[in-house]
Amino acid sequence: MIVKAVKQILFFFFTFFICAKPQLIFSNATGTHYEIGRQLGLANKDRILDYMATTNVEDLLVWIQTGEGRDIYSGVFAASNARYPQYINELKGVSDGSGIAFDKILLLNLYEVNLAYKQRAIRPRGSDGTKGCTDIHVKREDLWLLGHNEDMSVEWPDRFCWMTNAQVNEGNSNYSFKAFTYPGTAPGIAFGWNSNRMILTINYLYPLNINPNGVSITFLCRDILSATSIEDVLTKIPPNRGSGVSMNVVSLNEKRSLNIEISSTAFSVYEVKTNFSHVNMYKVLDEQQQIKPTSPHRQARINQFNVPASAQDVLDILGDTEDSEYPIYRRYTELDNDSTVATVLFDLSTETVSYTHLTLPTKRIV
């Protein structure tokens, strides 16, 4: 499917044209955090069940009954609930709407539990839910772009994902957002944007240092979807972080683009002035980490390109398959167990966005 969003009076109110199948659905929700979660769970129950069947949730349910697994699960959940009760309520809504047990929904979202489980060399029966993504920034006087490939470790991702289109009305929170969403997970861990004219794309990272009493990165990313400014983004980074992530953040109002790398002990802020790229490994922070072969391959291939001079140049990089083993645009193989689920291109100079959900990179459009 190809979906193209055309600029209207305000940047974040787009008209989407469905041009091919399979269709990526939009899931609309309005109300409190719990109500939004319940509406998403009710509308997408079958997708959540199908997706969960591909994951290692059942293995995790067993592991969190052990001493170490129980400690990490309890500690990360307690810290996350203390700082982000509104997003825990969203997940409770998803559980109630879908009829799926809350502990299973929660395990889809506690990234640190999954990360710790994998580090113990326990091989899961299904997908471990890891994500890999590629981002390209370009910023100069006449051109301002952010392109993002969304990659996911499921063999047939087309039938799972949706775009959440939500209006939050709870207490002092009154904003809308759109976000690419994986079934049962909090919006914010892929890419999205909000009515405050803030844009977010995510690169998962795999640090070896996990804080068993830190808040989950999943809920930090969800919180960034409510941000109003760059300063607000930085104040939202909690001191007790469970693990790490790379966030690409744009403020249209302030005309700023940042990459923020986060670990459990530090974070870096890199302001994009010319061009910048990021994959699924730390680039600024000196962190012990797991690096999958695909990340250095993708970064090395990106480095072979000239600095992009147009939107098409960015799409050419994101659609590149020159590396036969670990291409930038990814298809599920025995060697590389991720697929490129979607590509999004933000033309920030003209305040437009193009979005594709395809099986072939040659069909991308601007």
mmCIF file of C-alpha atoms in Angstrom:
data_model
loop_
_atom_site.group_PDB
_atom_site.id
_atom_site.type_symbol
_atom_site.label_atom_id
_atom_site.label_comp_id
_atom_site.label_asym_id
_atom_site.label_seq_id
_atom_site.Cartn_x
_atom_site.Cartn_y
_atom_site.Cartn_z
ATOM 1 C CA MET A 1 0.000 0.000 0.000
ATOM 2 C CA ILE A 2 1.089 3.508 -0.671
ATOM 3 C CA VAL A 3 -0.267 6.284 1.454
ATOM 4 C CA LYS A 4 0.543 9.878 0.635
ATOM 5 C CA ALA A 5 -0.204 12.696 3.036
ATOM 6 C CA VAL A 6 -0.751 16.040 1.376
ATOM 7 C CA LYS A 7 -0.208 19.356 3.166
ATOM 8 C CA GLN A 8 -3.330 21.163 4.316
ATOM 9 C CA ILE A 9 -3.721 24.329 6.382
ATOM 10 C CA LEU A 10 -2.009 22.746 9.379
ATOM 11 C CA PHE A 11 0.847 20.284 9.097
ATOM 12 C CA PHE A 12 -0.659 17.547 11.198
ATOM 13 C CA PHE A 13 -4.007 17.257 9.491
ATOM 14 C CA PHE A 14 -3.337 15.113 6.454
ATOM 15 C CA THR A 15 -5.466 13.541 3.756
ATOM 16 C CA PHE A 16 -4.265 10.017 3.030
ATOM 17 C CA PHE A 17 -4.830 8.340 -0.317
ATOM 18 C CA ILE A 18 -4.810 4.541 -0.425
ATOM 19 C CA CYS A 19 -3.194 3.517 -3.720
ATOM 20 C CA ALA A 20 -2.403 -0.173 -3.383
ATOM 21 C CA LYS A 21 -2.875 -3.217 -1.189
ATOM 22 C CA PRO A 22 -2.269 -4.482 1.424
ATOM 23 C CA GLN A 23 -3.873 -1.596 3.248
ATOM 24 C CA LEU A 24 -2.392 -0.171 6.415
ATOM 25 C CA ILE A 25 -5.388 0.641 8.569
ATOM 26 C CA PHE A 26 -5.913 3.755 10.638
ATOM 27 C CA SER A 27 -7.169 3.149 14.157
ATOM 28 C CA ASN A 28 -8.917 6.186 15.648
ATOM 29 C CA ALA A 29 -9.259 6.793 19.374
ATOM 30 C CA THR A 30 -10.355 9.699 21.569
ATOM 31 C CA GLY A 31 -10.576 10.319 25.289
ATOM 32 C CA THR A 32 -8.537 9.546 28.380
ATOM 33 C CA HIS A 33 -5.460 7.367 28.181
ATOM 34 C CA TYR A 34 -7.465 4.367 29.372
ATOM 35 C CA GLU A 35 -10.248 5.062 26.882
ATOM 36 C CA ILE A 36 -7.760 5.385 24.020
ATOM 37 C CA GLY A 37 -6.152 2.075 24.960
ATOM 38 C CA ARG A 38 -9.513 0.341 25.256
ATOM 39 C CA GLN A 39 -10.638 1.585 21.826
ATOM 40 C CA LEU A 40 -7.372 0.413 20.243
ATOM 41 C CA GLY A 41 -7.621 -2.972 21.947
ATOM 42 C CA LEU A 42 -11.249 -3.459 20.917
ATOM 43 C CA ALA A 43 -10.633 -2.475 17.284
ATOM 44 C CA ASN A 44 -7.467 -4.535 16.877
ATOM 45 C CA LYS A 45 -7.996 -7.646 19.002
ATOM 46 C CA ASP A 46 -7.324 -10.091 16.173
ATOM 47 C CA ARG A 47 -4.183 -8.254 15.074
ATOM 48 C CA ILE A 48 -2.851 -8.271 18.627
ATOM 49 C CA LEU A 49 -3.535 -11.981 19.010
ATOM 50 C CA ASP A 50 -1.910 -12.760 15.644
ATOM 51 C CA TYR A 51 1.133 -10.670 16.490
ATOM 52 C CA MET A 52 1.481 -12.085 19.999
ATOM 53 C CA ALA A 53 1.575 -15.595 18.541
ATOM 54 C CA THR A 54 4.830 -14.652 16.754
ATOM 55 C CA THR A 55 6.529 -13.363 19.924
ATOM 56 C CA ASN A 56 8.277 -14.958 22.894
ATOM 57 C CA VAL A 57 5.710 -13.735 25.446
ATOM 58 C CA GLU A 58 5.001 -17.276 26.687
ATOM 59 C CA ASP A 59 8.707 -17.809 27.372
ATOM 60 C CA LEU A 60 8.862 -14.486 29.214
ATOM 61 C CA LEU A 61 5.863 -15.432 31.366
ATOM 62 C CA VAL A 62 7.833 -18.458 32.568
ATOM 63 C CA TRP A 63 11.079 -16.513 33.032
ATOM 64 C CA ILE A 64 9.532 -13.777 35.212
ATOM 65 C CA GLN A 65 8.587 -16.487 37.696
ATOM 66 C CA THR A 66 12.302 -17.055 38.361
ATOM 67 C CA GLY A 67 14.313 -14.953 40.805
ATOM 68 C CA GLU A 68 16.207 -12.829 38.279
ATOM 69 C CA GLY A 69 13.336 -12.502 35.829
ATOM 70 C CA ARG A 70 10.920 -11.613 38.613
ATOM 71 C CA ASP A 71 13.262 -8.930 39.975
ATOM 72 C CA ILE A 72 13.688 -7.201 36.606
ATOM 73 C CA TYR A 73 9.992 -7.453 35.765
ATOM 74 C CA SER A 74 8.890 -6.117 39.150
ATOM 75 C CA GLY A 75 11.507 -3.363 39.274
ATOM 76 C CA VAL A 76 10.965 -1.999 35.767
ATOM 77 C CA PHE A 77 7.186 -2.179 36.095
ATOM 78 C CA ALA A 78 7.209 -0.405 39.477
ATOM 79 C CA ALA A 79 9.471 2.387 38.201
ATOM 80 C CA SER A 80 7.444 2.788 34.999
ATOM 81 C CA ASN A 81 4.131 2.829 36.850
ATOM 82 C CA ALA A 82 5.425 5.419 39.309
ATOM 83 C CA ARG A 83 6.517 7.838 36.574
ATOM 84 C CA TYR A 84 4.032 7.038 33.804
ATOM 85 C CA PRO A 85 0.748 5.823 35.357
ATOM 86 C CA GLN A 86 -1.179 7.329 32.431
ATOM 87 C CA TYR A 87 0.575 5.053 29.924
ATOM 88 C CA ILE A 88 0.140 2.016 32.149
ATOM 89 C CA ASN A 89 -3.561 2.906 32.097
ATOM 90 C CA GLU A 90 -3.408 2.958 28.289
ATOM 91 C CA LEU A 91 -2.133 -0.614 28.351
ATOM 92 C CA LYS A 92 -4.818 -1.620 30.855
ATOM 93 C CA GLY A 93 -7.295 -0.233 28.356
ATOM 94 C CA VAL A 94 -5.726 -2.289 25.571
ATOM 95 C CA SER A 95 -5.997 -5.379 27.775
ATOM 96 C CA ASP A 96 -9.639 -4.734 28.655
ATOM 97 C CA GLY A 97 -10.604 -3.863 25.076
ATOM 98 C CA SER A 98 -8.908 -6.889 23.543
ATOM 99 C CA GLY A 99 -9.666 -9.346 26.346
ATOM 100 C CA ILE A 100 -5.975 -10.292 26.514
ATOM 101 C CA ALA A 101 -4.404 -10.685 29.946
ATOM 102 C CA PHE A 102 -2.691 -7.523 31.174
ATOM 103 C CA ASP A 103 0.561 -9.284 32.053
ATOM 104 C CA LYS A 104 0.933 -10.400 28.426
ATOM 105 C CA ILE A 105 0.272 -6.887 27.120
ATOM 106 C CA LEU A 106 2.733 -5.505 29.669
ATOM 107 C CA LEU A 107 5.459 -7.946 28.609
ATOM 108 C CA LEU A 108 5.144 -6.725 25.016
ATOM 109 C CA ASN A 109 6.107 -3.293 26.357
ATOM 110 C CA LEU A 110 8.759 -3.927 29.027
ATOM 111 C CA TYR A 111 11.743 -3.786 26.686
ATOM 112 C CA GLU A 112 14.235 -4.277 29.497
ATOM 113 C CA VAL A 113 12.739 -7.645 30.460
ATOM 114 C CA ASN A 114 13.072 -8.866 26.885
ATOM 115 C CA LEU A 115 16.595 -7.444 26.579
ATOM 116 C CA ALA A 116 17.744 -9.111 29.804
ATOM 117 C CA TYR A 117 16.153 -12.393 28.783
ATOM 118 C CA LYS A 118 18.008 -12.426 25.465
ATOM 119 C CA GLN A 119 21.312 -11.580 27.146
ATOM 120 C CA ARG A 120 21.002 -14.747 29.219
ATOM 121 C CA ALA A 121 21.369 -16.746 25.968
ATOM 122 C CA ILE A 122 17.953 -18.296 26.342
ATOM 123 C CA ARG A 123 16.636 -18.911 22.852
ATOM 124 C CA PRO A 124 12.949 -17.966 22.498
ATOM 125 C CA ARG A 125 10.480 -19.980 20.461
ATOM 126 C CA GLY A 126 9.181 -16.954 18.563
ATOM 127 C CA SER A 127 10.176 -13.472 17.501
ATOM 128 C CA ASP A 128 11.964 -11.579 20.258
ATOM 129 C CA GLY A 129 10.262 -8.331 19.256
ATOM 130 C CA THR A 130 13.492 -6.514 18.459
ATOM 131 C CA LYS A 131 13.418 -3.702 15.959
ATOM 132 C CA GLY A 132 15.965 -2.284 13.573
ATOM 133 C CA CYS A 133 15.649 1.054 11.797
ATOM 134 C CA THR A 134 17.584 3.504 9.633
ATOM 135 C CA ASP A 135 17.363 7.311 9.772
ATOM 136 C CA ILE A 136 18.718 9.966 7.419
ATOM 137 C CA HIS A 137 18.765 13.659 8.398
ATOM 138 C CA VAL A 138 19.489 16.502 5.959
ATOM 139 C CA LYS A 139 19.454 20.125 7.095
ATOM 140 C CA ARG A 140 20.585 23.195 5.192
ATOM 141 C CA GLU A 141 19.065 26.533 4.166
ATOM 142 C CA ASP A 142 17.108 25.206 1.170
ATOM 143 C CA LEU A 143 16.479 21.611 2.277
ATOM 144 C CA TRP A 144 15.317 20.027 5.518
ATOM 145 C CA LEU A 145 14.474 16.317 5.520
ATOM 146 C CA LEU A 146 14.122 13.355 7.832
ATOM 147 C CA GLY A 147 13.730 9.881 6.339
ATOM 148 C CA HIS A 148 13.129 6.713 8.328
ATOM 149 C CA ASN A 149 12.970 2.981 7.551
ATOM 150 C CA GLU A 150 10.946 1.005 10.066
ATOM 151 C CA ASP A 151 12.242 -2.570 10.401
ATOM 152 C CA MET A 152 10.786 -5.370 12.499
ATOM 153 C CA SER A 153 11.711 -8.964 13.305
ATOM 154 C CA VAL A 154 8.589 -10.700 12.049
ATOM 155 C CA GLU A 155 8.473 -12.583 8.773
ATOM 156 C CA TRP A 156 5.135 -11.210 7.515
ATOM 157 C CA PRO A 157 4.678 -7.757 9.109
ATOM 158 C CA ASP A 158 2.049 -6.417 6.683
ATOM 159 C CA ARG A 159 -0.871 -8.014 8.495
ATOM 160 C CA PHE A 160 -0.028 -6.650 11.934
ATOM 161 C CA CYS A 161 0.628 -2.921 12.104
ATOM 162 C CA TRP A 162 -1.581 0.159 12.032
ATOM 163 C CA MET A 163 -1.448 3.939 12.343
ATOM 164 C CA THR A 164 -2.900 5.210 15.603
ATOM 165 C CA ASN A 165 -4.781 8.485 15.191
ATOM 166 C CA ALA A 166 -5.539 9.666 18.714
ATOM 167 C CA GLN A 167 -6.907 12.709 20.511
ATOM 168 C CA VAL A 168 -5.882 12.757 24.181
ATOM 169 C CA ASN A 169 -8.195 14.557 26.593
ATOM 170 C CA GLU A 170 -7.239 13.952 30.197
ATOM 171 C CA GLY A 171 -6.421 16.512 32.871
ATOM 172 C CA ASN A 172 -3.967 19.029 31.461
ATOM 173 C CA SER A 173 -3.199 16.773 28.482
ATOM 174 C CA ASN A 174 -5.004 17.905 25.359
ATOM 175 C CA TYR A 175 -3.193 17.013 22.147
ATOM 176 C CA SER A 176 -3.486 14.733 19.154
ATOM 177 C CA PHE A 177 -0.925 12.418 17.617
ATOM 178 C CA LYS A 178 -0.450 9.936 14.806
ATOM 179 C CA ALA A 179 1.946 7.030 15.313
ATOM 180 C CA PHE A 180 2.906 3.797 13.579
ATOM 181 C CA THR A 181 1.892 1.133 16.085
ATOM 182 C CA TYR A 182 2.791 -2.475 16.731
ATOM 183 C CA PRO A 183 -0.092 -4.557 18.129
ATOM 184 C CA GLY A 184 -0.407 -4.369 21.889
ATOM 185 C CA THR A 185 2.453 -1.906 22.292
ATOM 186 C CA ALA A 186 2.424 1.736 23.296
ATOM 187 C CA PRO A 187 2.595 4.176 20.353
ATOM 188 C CA GLY A 188 5.939 5.972 20.102
ATOM 189 C CA ILE A 189 8.420 3.150 19.555
ATOM 190 C CA ALA A 190 8.475 3.529 15.763
ATOM 191 C CA PHE A 191 7.636 6.964 14.343
ATOM 192 C CA GLY A 192 4.964 9.562 14.899
ATOM 193 C CA TRP A 193 4.073 13.231 15.172
ATOM 194 C CA ASN A 194 1.754 15.401 17.228
ATOM 195 C CA SER A 195 -0.382 18.531 17.087
ATOM 196 C CA ASN A 196 2.425 20.481 18.781
ATOM 197 C CA ARG A 197 4.360 20.088 15.519
ATOM 198 C CA MET A 198 6.861 17.679 17.024
ATOM 199 C CA ILE A 199 8.145 14.629 15.108
ATOM 200 C CA LEU A 200 9.711 11.470 16.533
ATOM 201 C CA THR A 201 11.469 8.490 14.971
ATOM 202 C CA ILE A 202 13.162 5.716 16.944
ATOM 203 C CA ASN A 203 16.248 3.512 16.524
ATOM 204 C CA TYR A 204 16.306 0.621 18.985
ATOM 205 C CA LEU A 205 19.647 0.074 20.746
ATOM 206 C CA TYR A 206 20.904 -2.973 22.628
ATOM 207 C CA PRO A 207 23.009 -1.861 25.620
ATOM 208 C CA LEU A 208 24.442 -4.533 27.872
ATOM 209 C CA ASN A 209 23.915 -2.437 30.985
ATOM 210 C CA ILE A 210 20.314 -2.735 32.195
ATOM 211 C CA ASN A 211 18.970 -0.923 35.249
ATOM 212 C CA PRO A 212 16.523 -3.381 36.881
ATOM 213 C CA ASN A 213 14.861 -0.509 38.736
ATOM 214 C CA GLY A 214 14.654 1.928 35.827
ATOM 215 C CA VAL A 215 11.669 3.041 33.775
ATOM 216 C CA SER A 216 11.126 1.253 30.498
ATOM 217 C CA ILE A 217 12.327 3.007 27.375
ATOM 218 C CA THR A 218 8.956 2.137 25.816
ATOM 219 C CA PHE A 219 7.139 4.597 28.065
ATOM 220 C CA LEU A 220 9.763 7.306 27.616
ATOM 221 C CA CYS A 221 9.186 7.105 23.849
ATOM 222 C CA ARG A 222 5.427 7.220 24.389
ATOM 223 C CA ASP A 223 5.875 10.324 26.538
ATOM 224 C CA ILE A 224 7.832 12.110 23.809
ATOM 225 C CA LEU A 225 4.690 11.926 21.640
ATOM 226 C CA SER A 226 3.189 14.488 24.019
ATOM 227 C CA ALA A 227 6.161 16.906 23.837
ATOM 228 C CA THR A 228 5.661 20.589 23.047
ATOM 229 C CA SER A 229 9.270 21.680 22.391
ATOM 230 C CA ILE A 230 12.883 20.524 22.371
ATOM 231 C CA GLU A 231 13.281 21.696 25.954
ATOM 232 C CA ASP A 232 10.215 19.693 26.913
ATOM 233 C CA VAL A 233 11.722 16.590 25.276
ATOM 234 C CA LEU A 234 14.908 16.946 27.300
ATOM 235 C CA THR A 235 13.028 17.442 30.568
ATOM 236 C CA LYS A 236 11.054 14.268 29.867
ATOM 237 C CA ILE A 237 14.191 12.082 29.970
ATOM 238 C CA PRO A 238 14.031 10.466 33.428
ATOM 239 C CA PRO A 239 17.116 9.963 35.606
ATOM 240 C CA ASN A 240 16.295 6.293 36.279
ATOM 241 C CA ARG A 241 16.262 4.738 32.812
ATOM 242 C CA GLY A 242 16.017 0.996 32.329
ATOM 243 C CA SER A 243 18.069 0.741 29.142
ATOM 244 C CA GLY A 244 18.725 2.743 25.988
ATOM 245 C CA VAL A 245 17.358 4.072 22.720
ATOM 246 C CA SER A 246 18.159 6.531 19.925
ATOM 247 C CA MET A 247 15.513 9.209 19.343
ATOM 248 C CA ASN A 248 15.395 11.489 16.308
ATOM 249 C CA VAL A 249 13.366 14.538 17.294
ATOM 250 C CA VAL A 250 12.239 17.495 15.185
ATOM 251 C CA SER A 251 10.546 20.695 16.329
ATOM 252 C CA LEU A 252 8.970 22.472 13.389
ATOM 253 C CA ASN A 253 8.167 25.527 15.476
ATOM 254 C CA GLU A 254 11.786 25.898 16.588
ATOM 255 C CA LYS A 255 13.258 24.645 13.289
ATOM 256 C CA ARG A 256 15.537 22.212 15.098
ATOM 257 C CA SER A 257 16.517 18.569 14.507
ATOM 258 C CA LEU A 258 18.175 16.451 17.188
ATOM 259 C CA ASN A 259 19.466 12.956 17.668
ATOM 260 C CA ILE A 260 19.403 11.859 21.301
ATOM 261 C CA GLU A 261 21.197 8.696 22.371
ATOM 262 C CA ILE A 262 20.154 7.319 25.742
ATOM 263 C CA SER A 263 21.555 4.642 28.024
ATOM 264 C CA SER A 264 20.775 3.748 31.613
ATOM 265 C CA THR A 265 23.652 5.951 32.829
ATOM 266 C CA ALA A 266 23.987 8.791 30.293
ATOM 267 C CA PHE A 267 22.473 10.537 27.313
ATOM 268 C CA SER A 268 23.858 12.662 24.483
ATOM 269 C CA VAL A 269 22.260 15.417 22.425
ATOM 270 C CA TYR A 270 23.464 15.954 18.872
ATOM 271 C CA GLU A 271 21.972 18.885 16.986
ATOM 272 C CA VAL A 272 21.838 18.263 13.243
ATOM 273 C CA LYS A 273 23.272 21.222 11.324
ATOM 274 C CA THR A 274 24.082 19.547 7.992
ATOM 275 C CA ASN A 275 23.491 15.815 7.621
ATOM 276 C CA PHE A 276 23.409 12.839 9.977
ATOM 277 C CA SER A 277 22.476 9.166 9.898
ATOM 278 C CA HIS A 278 21.706 6.602 12.560
ATOM 279 C CA VAL A 279 21.134 2.852 12.685
ATOM 280 C CA ASN A 280 20.811 0.417 15.595
ATOM 281 C CA MET A 281 24.068 1.000 17.418
ATOM 282 C CA TYR A 282 25.467 3.775 19.594
ATOM 283 C CA LYS A 283 27.230 6.409 17.544
ATOM 284 C CA VAL A 284 27.963 9.140 20.100
ATOM 285 C CA LEU A 285 27.888 7.502 23.539
ATOM 286 C CA ASP A 286 30.617 5.019 24.424
ATOM 287 C CA GLU A 287 28.459 2.134 25.609
ATOM 288 C CA GLN A 288 28.937 -1.598 25.834
ATOM 289 C CA GLN A 289 26.342 -2.984 23.493
ATOM 290 C CA GLN A 290 25.204 -5.860 21.353
ATOM 291 C CA ILE A 291 25.686 -4.976 17.677
ATOM 292 C CA LYS A 292 23.941 -7.116 15.094
ATOM 293 C CA PRO A 293 25.816 -7.481 11.769
ATOM 294 C CA THR A 294 23.169 -5.541 9.881
ATOM 295 C CA SER A 295 23.907 -2.248 11.660
ATOM 296 C CA PRO A 296 27.575 -1.734 10.651
ATOM 297 C CA HIS A 297 26.692 -2.993 7.159
ATOM 298 C CA ARG A 298 23.909 -0.439 6.776
ATOM 299 C CA GLN A 299 26.019 2.384 8.198
ATOM 300 C CA ALA A 300 28.951 1.519 5.917
ATOM 301 C CA ARG A 301 26.690 1.535 2.881
ATOM 302 C CA ILE A 302 25.154 4.890 3.893
ATOM 303 C CA ASN A 303 28.665 6.332 4.155
ATOM 304 C CA GLN A 304 29.309 5.431 0.515
ATOM 305 C CA PHE A 305 26.583 7.808 -0.706
ATOM 306 C CA ASN A 306 27.090 11.489 -1.407
ATOM 307 C CA VAL A 307 25.350 13.885 0.955
ATOM 308 C CA PRO A 308 21.688 13.860 -0.130
ATOM 309 C CA ALA A 309 20.677 16.890 -2.191
ATOM 310 C CA SER A 310 16.986 16.049 -2.591
ATOM 311 C CA ALA A 311 14.144 14.020 -1.153
ATOM 312 C CA GLN A 312 14.709 11.413 -3.836
ATOM 313 C CA ASP A 313 18.332 11.070 -2.733
ATOM 314 C CA VAL A 314 17.143 10.225 0.781
ATOM 315 C CA LEU A 315 14.664 7.680 -0.589
ATOM 316 C CA ASP A 316 17.384 6.171 -2.772
ATOM 317 C CA ILE A 317 19.483 5.546 0.333
ATOM 318 C CA LEU A 318 16.580 4.124 2.333
ATOM 319 C CA GLY A 319 15.620 1.902 -0.604
ATOM 320 C CA ASP A 320 19.123 0.616 -1.291
ATOM 321 C CA THR A 321 19.679 -3.141 -1.622
ATOM 322 C CA GLU A 322 23.271 -3.124 -2.890
ATOM 323 C CA ASP A 323 24.559 -5.109 0.097
ATOM 324 C CA SER A 324 23.228 -8.560 -0.749
ATOM 325 C CA GLU A 325 23.604 -9.867 2.797
ATOM 326 C CA TYR A 326 22.519 -6.928 4.939
ATOM 327 C CA PRO A 327 20.848 -4.262 2.769
ATOM 328 C CA ILE A 328 19.477 -0.962 4.039
ATOM 329 C CA TYR A 329 16.027 -1.845 2.710
ATOM 330 C CA ARG A 330 15.505 -5.208 4.358
ATOM 331 C CA ARG A 331 13.597 -8.358 3.479
ATOM 332 C CA TYR A 332 13.251 -11.286 5.876
ATOM 333 C CA THR A 333 15.935 -13.924 5.167
ATOM 334 C CA GLU A 334 17.676 -16.668 7.113
ATOM 335 C CA LEU A 335 20.640 -14.330 7.521
ATOM 336 C CA ASP A 336 18.754 -11.140 8.421
ATOM 337 C CA ASN A 337 15.555 -11.794 10.346
ATOM 338 C CA ASP A 338 14.123 -8.286 9.957
ATOM 339 C CA SER A 339 11.938 -6.750 7.270
ATOM 340 C CA THR A 340 11.482 -3.102 6.342
ATOM 341 C CA VAL A 341 7.861 -2.631 7.332
ATOM 342 C CA ALA A 342 7.526 0.982 6.210
ATOM 343 C CA THR A 343 9.333 4.106 5.108
ATOM 344 C CA VAL A 344 8.377 7.633 6.106
ATOM 345 C CA LEU A 345 9.823 10.826 4.620
ATOM 346 C CA PHE A 346 9.260 14.166 6.308
ATOM 347 C CA ASP A 347 9.937 17.135 4.036
ATOM 348 C CA LEU A 348 10.278 19.647 6.819
ATOM 349 C CA SER A 349 10.907 22.619 4.537
ATOM 350 C CA THR A 350 7.470 22.279 2.960
ATOM 351 C CA GLU A 351 5.835 20.658 5.988
ATOM 352 C CA THR A 352 4.682 17.578 4.118
ATOM 353 C CA VAL A 353 5.023 13.894 4.820
ATOM 354 C CA SER A 354 5.046 10.889 2.521
ATOM 355 C CA TYR A 355 4.469 7.425 3.848
ATOM 356 C CA THR A 356 4.836 4.023 2.215
ATOM 357 C CA HIS A 357 3.872 0.519 3.285
ATOM 358 C CA LEU A 358 5.241 -1.673 0.536
ATOM 359 C CA THR A 359 6.853 -4.909 -0.500
ATOM 360 C CA LEU A 360 9.259 -3.371 -3.037
ATOM 361 C CA PRO A 361 11.429 -0.269 -2.588
ATOM 362 C CA THR A 362 10.983 0.743 -6.239
ATOM 363 C CA LYS A 363 7.373 1.754 -5.527
ATOM 364 C CA ARG A 364 8.200 4.439 -3.018
ATOM 365 C CA ILE A 365 6.862 7.898 -3.704
ATOM 366 C CA VAL A 366 7.602 11.355 -2.337
#
